[in-house]
Short mmCIF file of C-alpha atoms in Angstrom, two decimals:
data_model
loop_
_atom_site.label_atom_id
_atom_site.label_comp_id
_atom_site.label_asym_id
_atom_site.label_seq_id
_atom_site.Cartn_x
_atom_site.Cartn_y
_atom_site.Cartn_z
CA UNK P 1 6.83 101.84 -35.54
CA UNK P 2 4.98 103.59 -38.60
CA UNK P 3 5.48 101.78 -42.30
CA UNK P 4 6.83 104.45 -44.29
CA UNK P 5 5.12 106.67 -46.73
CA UNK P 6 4.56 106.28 -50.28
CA UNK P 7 7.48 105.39 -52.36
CA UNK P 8 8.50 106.07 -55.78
CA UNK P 9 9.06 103.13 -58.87
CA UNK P 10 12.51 105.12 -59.19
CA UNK P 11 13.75 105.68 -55.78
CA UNK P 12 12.86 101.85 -54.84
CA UNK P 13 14.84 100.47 -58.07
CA UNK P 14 18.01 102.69 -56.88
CA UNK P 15 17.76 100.95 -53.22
CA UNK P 16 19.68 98.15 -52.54
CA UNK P 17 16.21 96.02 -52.88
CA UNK P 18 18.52 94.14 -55.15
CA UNK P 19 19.59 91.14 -52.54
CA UNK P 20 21.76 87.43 -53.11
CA UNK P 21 20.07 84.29 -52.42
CA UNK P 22 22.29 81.78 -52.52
CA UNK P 23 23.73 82.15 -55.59
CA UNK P 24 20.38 84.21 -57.71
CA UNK P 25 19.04 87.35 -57.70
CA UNK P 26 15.64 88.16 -56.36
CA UNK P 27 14.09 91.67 -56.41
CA UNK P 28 10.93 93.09 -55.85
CA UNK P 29 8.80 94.96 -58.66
CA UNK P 30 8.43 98.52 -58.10
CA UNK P 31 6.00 100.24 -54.98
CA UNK P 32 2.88 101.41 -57.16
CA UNK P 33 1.56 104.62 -55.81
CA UNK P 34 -1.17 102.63 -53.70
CA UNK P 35 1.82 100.86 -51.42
CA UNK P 36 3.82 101.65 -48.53
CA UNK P 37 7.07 99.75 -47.89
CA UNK P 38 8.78 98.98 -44.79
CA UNK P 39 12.62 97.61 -44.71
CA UNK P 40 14.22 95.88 -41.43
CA UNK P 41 17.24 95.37 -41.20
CA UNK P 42 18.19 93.11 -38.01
CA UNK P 43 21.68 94.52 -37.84
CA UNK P 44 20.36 97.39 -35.82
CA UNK P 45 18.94 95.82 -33.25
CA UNK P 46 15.60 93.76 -32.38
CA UNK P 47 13.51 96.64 -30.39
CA UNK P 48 10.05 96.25 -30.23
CA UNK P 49 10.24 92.56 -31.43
CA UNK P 50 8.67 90.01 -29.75
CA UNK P 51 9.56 86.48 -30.17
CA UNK P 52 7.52 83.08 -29.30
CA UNK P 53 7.19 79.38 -29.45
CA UNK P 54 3.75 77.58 -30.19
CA UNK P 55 2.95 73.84 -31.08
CA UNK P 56 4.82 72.03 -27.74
CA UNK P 57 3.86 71.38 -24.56
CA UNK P 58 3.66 74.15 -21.93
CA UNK P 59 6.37 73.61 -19.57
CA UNK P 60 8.94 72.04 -21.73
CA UNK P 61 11.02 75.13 -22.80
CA UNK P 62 14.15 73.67 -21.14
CA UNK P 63 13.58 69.89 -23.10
CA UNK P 64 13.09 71.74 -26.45
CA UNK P 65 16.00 74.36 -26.05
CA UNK P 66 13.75 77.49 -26.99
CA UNK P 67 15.93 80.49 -27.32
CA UNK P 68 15.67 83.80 -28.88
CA UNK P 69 17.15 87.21 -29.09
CA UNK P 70 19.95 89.70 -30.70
CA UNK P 71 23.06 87.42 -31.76
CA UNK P 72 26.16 88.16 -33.27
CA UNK P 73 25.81 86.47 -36.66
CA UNK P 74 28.23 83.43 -37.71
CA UNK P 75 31.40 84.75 -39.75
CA UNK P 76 30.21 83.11 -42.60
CA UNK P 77 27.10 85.71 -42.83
CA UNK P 78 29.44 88.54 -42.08
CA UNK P 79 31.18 89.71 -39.29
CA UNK P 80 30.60 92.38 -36.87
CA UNK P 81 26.60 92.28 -37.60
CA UNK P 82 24.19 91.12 -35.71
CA UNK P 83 20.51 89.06 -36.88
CA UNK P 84 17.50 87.85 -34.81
CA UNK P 85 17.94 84.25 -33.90
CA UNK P 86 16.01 81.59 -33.12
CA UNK P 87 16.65 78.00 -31.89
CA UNK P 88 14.82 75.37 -30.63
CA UNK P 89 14.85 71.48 -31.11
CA UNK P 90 11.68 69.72 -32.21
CA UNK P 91 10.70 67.40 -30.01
CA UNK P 92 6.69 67.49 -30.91
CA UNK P 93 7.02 66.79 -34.94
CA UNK P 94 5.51 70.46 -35.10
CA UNK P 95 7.49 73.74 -33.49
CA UNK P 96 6.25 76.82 -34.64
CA UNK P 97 9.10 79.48 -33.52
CA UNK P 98 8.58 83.35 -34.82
CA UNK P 99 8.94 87.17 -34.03
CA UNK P 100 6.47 89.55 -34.26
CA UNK P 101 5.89 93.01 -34.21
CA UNK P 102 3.08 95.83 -34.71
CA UNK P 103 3.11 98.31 -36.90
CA UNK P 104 1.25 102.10 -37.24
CA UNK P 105 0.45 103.91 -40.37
CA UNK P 106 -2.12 102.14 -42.92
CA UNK P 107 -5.86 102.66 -43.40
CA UNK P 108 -7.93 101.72 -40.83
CA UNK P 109 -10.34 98.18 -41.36
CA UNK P 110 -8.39 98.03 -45.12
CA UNK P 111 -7.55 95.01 -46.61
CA UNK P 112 -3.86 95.19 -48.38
CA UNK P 113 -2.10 92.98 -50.60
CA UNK P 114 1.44 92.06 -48.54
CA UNK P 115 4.37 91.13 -50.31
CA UNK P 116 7.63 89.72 -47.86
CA UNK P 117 11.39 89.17 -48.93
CA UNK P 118 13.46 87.85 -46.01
CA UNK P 119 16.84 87.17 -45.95
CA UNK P 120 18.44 84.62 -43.72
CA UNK P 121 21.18 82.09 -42.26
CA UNK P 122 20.45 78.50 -42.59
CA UNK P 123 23.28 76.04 -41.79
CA UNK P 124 20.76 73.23 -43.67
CA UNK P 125 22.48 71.63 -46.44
CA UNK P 126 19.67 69.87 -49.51
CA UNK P 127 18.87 66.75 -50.17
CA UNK P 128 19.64 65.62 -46.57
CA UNK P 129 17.07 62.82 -44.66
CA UNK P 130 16.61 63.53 -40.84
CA UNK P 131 14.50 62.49 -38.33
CA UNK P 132 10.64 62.88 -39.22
CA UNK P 133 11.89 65.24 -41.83
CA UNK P 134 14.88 66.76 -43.69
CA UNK P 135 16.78 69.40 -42.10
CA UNK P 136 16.37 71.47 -44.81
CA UNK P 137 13.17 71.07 -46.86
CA UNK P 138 11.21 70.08 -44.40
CA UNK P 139 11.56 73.64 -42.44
CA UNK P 140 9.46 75.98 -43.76
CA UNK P 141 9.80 79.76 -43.81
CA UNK P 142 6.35 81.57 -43.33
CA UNK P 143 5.51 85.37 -42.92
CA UNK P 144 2.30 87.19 -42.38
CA UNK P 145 -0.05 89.87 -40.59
CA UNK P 146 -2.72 90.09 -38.16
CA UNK P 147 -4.69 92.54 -36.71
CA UNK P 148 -4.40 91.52 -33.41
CA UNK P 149 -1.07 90.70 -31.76
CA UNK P 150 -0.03 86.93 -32.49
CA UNK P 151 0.74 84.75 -29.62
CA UNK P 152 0.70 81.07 -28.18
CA UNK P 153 -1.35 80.15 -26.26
CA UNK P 154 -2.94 77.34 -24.18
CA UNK P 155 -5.38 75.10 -25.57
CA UNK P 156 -6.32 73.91 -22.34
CA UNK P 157 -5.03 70.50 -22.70
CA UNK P 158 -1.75 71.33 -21.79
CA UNK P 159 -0.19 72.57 -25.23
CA UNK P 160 0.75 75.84 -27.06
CA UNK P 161 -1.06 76.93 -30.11
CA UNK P 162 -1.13 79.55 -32.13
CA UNK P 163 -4.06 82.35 -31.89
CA UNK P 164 -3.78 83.04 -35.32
CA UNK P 165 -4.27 81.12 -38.45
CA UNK P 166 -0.60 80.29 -39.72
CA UNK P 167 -1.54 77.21 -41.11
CA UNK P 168 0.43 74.01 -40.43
CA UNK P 169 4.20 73.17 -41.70
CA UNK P 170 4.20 73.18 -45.35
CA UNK P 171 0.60 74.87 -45.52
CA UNK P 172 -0.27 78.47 -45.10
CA UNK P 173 -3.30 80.00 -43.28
CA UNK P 174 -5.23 82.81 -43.55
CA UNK P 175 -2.75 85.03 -41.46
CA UNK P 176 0.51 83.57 -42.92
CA UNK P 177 2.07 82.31 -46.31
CA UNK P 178 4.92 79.81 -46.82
CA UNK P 179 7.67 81.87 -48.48
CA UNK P 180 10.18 78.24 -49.25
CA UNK P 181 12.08 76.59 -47.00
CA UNK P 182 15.35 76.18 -44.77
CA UNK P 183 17.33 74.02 -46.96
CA UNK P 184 20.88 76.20 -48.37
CA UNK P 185 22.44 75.56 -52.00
CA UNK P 186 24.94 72.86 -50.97
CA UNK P 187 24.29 69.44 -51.33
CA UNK P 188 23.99 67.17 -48.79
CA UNK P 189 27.56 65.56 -47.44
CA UNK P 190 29.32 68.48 -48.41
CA UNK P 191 32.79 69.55 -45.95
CA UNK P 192 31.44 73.19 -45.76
CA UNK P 193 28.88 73.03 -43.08
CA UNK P 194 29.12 76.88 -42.36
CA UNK P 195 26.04 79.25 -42.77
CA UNK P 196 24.84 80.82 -46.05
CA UNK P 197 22.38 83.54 -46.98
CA UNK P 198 19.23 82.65 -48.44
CA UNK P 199 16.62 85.28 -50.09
CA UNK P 200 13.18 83.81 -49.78
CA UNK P 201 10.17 86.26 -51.27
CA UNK P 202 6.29 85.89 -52.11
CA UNK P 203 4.62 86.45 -55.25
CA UNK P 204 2.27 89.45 -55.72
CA UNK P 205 -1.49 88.92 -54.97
CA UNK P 206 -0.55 85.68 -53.33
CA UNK P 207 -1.44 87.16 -49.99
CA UNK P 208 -3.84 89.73 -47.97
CA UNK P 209 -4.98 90.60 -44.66
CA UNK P 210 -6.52 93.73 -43.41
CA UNK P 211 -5.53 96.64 -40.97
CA UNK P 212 -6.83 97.03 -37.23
CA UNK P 213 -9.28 100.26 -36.69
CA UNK P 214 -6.10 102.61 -36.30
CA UNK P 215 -4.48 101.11 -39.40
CA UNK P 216 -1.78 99.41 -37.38
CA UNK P 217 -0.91 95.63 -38.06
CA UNK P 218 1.33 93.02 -36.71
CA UNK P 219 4.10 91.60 -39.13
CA UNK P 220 5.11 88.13 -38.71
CA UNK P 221 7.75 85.98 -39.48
CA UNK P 222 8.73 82.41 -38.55
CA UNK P 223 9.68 78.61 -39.23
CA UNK P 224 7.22 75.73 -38.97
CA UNK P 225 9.16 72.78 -38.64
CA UNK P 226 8.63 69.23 -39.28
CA UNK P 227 12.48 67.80 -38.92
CA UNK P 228 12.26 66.23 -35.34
CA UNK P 229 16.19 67.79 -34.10
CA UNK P 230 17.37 71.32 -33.81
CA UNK P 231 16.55 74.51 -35.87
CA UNK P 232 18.56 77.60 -35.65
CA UNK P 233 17.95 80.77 -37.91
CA UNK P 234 19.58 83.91 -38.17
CA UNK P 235 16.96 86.61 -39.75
CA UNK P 236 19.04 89.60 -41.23
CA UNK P 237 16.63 91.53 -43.22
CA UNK P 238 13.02 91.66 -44.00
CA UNK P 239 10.80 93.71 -46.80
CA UNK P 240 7.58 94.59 -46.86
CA UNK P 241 5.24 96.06 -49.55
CA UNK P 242 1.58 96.79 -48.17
CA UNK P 243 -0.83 97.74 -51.36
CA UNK P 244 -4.17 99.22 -50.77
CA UNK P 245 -6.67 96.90 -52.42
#
């Protein structure tokens, strides 16, 4: 899929780049004439999006409850929509879980400045303890891109890493930057356990990477977790501003 091409200050402001998270606004500042951006909306569908699981044993898919796909979302987000999901339950301390997918249309061997606003469900009340972790706050939402394709794989001693440099739970790497984390607006105890939307974005010039030699790049998004039980996310929507550097 190609990013799109240049966009204007004025037709960006009059998109609906204007989004709720949980309560606030957050929007983007205007595309400069160096940037491209690129909207997703998981509603339509999850083609060409790859999902994957890193930082468990190889072999224990069933034990940790790894799924991912298309799903409905939960009436609470909306109904009659769809978002990508993923769920898995953390048996190692450490599960990575993400989607991926490459993209056409930048320079070639050009570093960009990336900026990401994601909007998704979380079911994770605040404030909450859990086991190894909170549910909430001790989930953290992380985006990024690569040149080459990201993927787990083995280490050789039996476990599933990362090839790329994500970092590790509340740290970012070189390929990926903590946006926040999982936790929703309610406080902890609270009767409404339902889903809510959460808006999650990165600051500008907090984040880089450069383009492959055709000027493609691979756009990730995840959770690395650190609350020892069961994760499950609904992505709905995700922005991207690429600026030539």
């Amino acid at each position: 899929m190609q990013i799109t091409g240049y966009i204007s200050a004025s037709l960006l402001l009059a998109s609906s780049w204007l989004l709720s998270a949980c309560g606030s606004d957050i929007k983007l500042p205007p595309v400069d004439p160096n940037s491209r951006a690129l909207t997703i909306d998981f509603n339509e569908g999850s083609a060409g999006w790859k999902s994957g699981f890193a930082d468990y044993p190889a072999g224990q898919e069933e034990f940790y409850e790894l799924s991912a796909g298309s799903s409905d979302l939960p009436a609470s987000l909306g109904t009659n929509r769809k978002g990508y999901k993923l769920s898995g339950n953390n048996h190692s301390d450490d599960l990575f879980m993400f989607i991926t997918k490459k993209f056409d249309g930048l320079q070639p061997n050009t570093r960009y400045g990336f900026q990401f606003k994601v909007r998704f469900g979380t079911n994770a009340q605040k404030n909450c303890m859990g086991v190894g972790g909170a549910p909430g706050e001790s989930v953290w939402i992380k985006a990024g891109v690569s040149k080459t394709e990201p993927l787990a794989v083995n280490n050789g001693a039996g476990d599933l890493l990362m090839n790329i440099d994500k970092g590790n739970q509340a740290v970012g790497g070189s390929d990926a930057i903590v946006l926040g984390d999982f936790a929703n607006s309610r406080e902890c105890g609270d009767s409404n356990i339902d889903y809510m939307r959460k808006t999650l974005q990165s600051e500008r010039g907090s984040f880089t990477g450069v383009t492959a030699e055709d000027g493609s790049i691979w756009i990730l998004l995840g959770t690395d977790s650190g609350f020892e039980s069961t994760t499950s996310i609904y992505f709905m929507t995700l922005d991207v501003i690429a600026t030539k550097l």
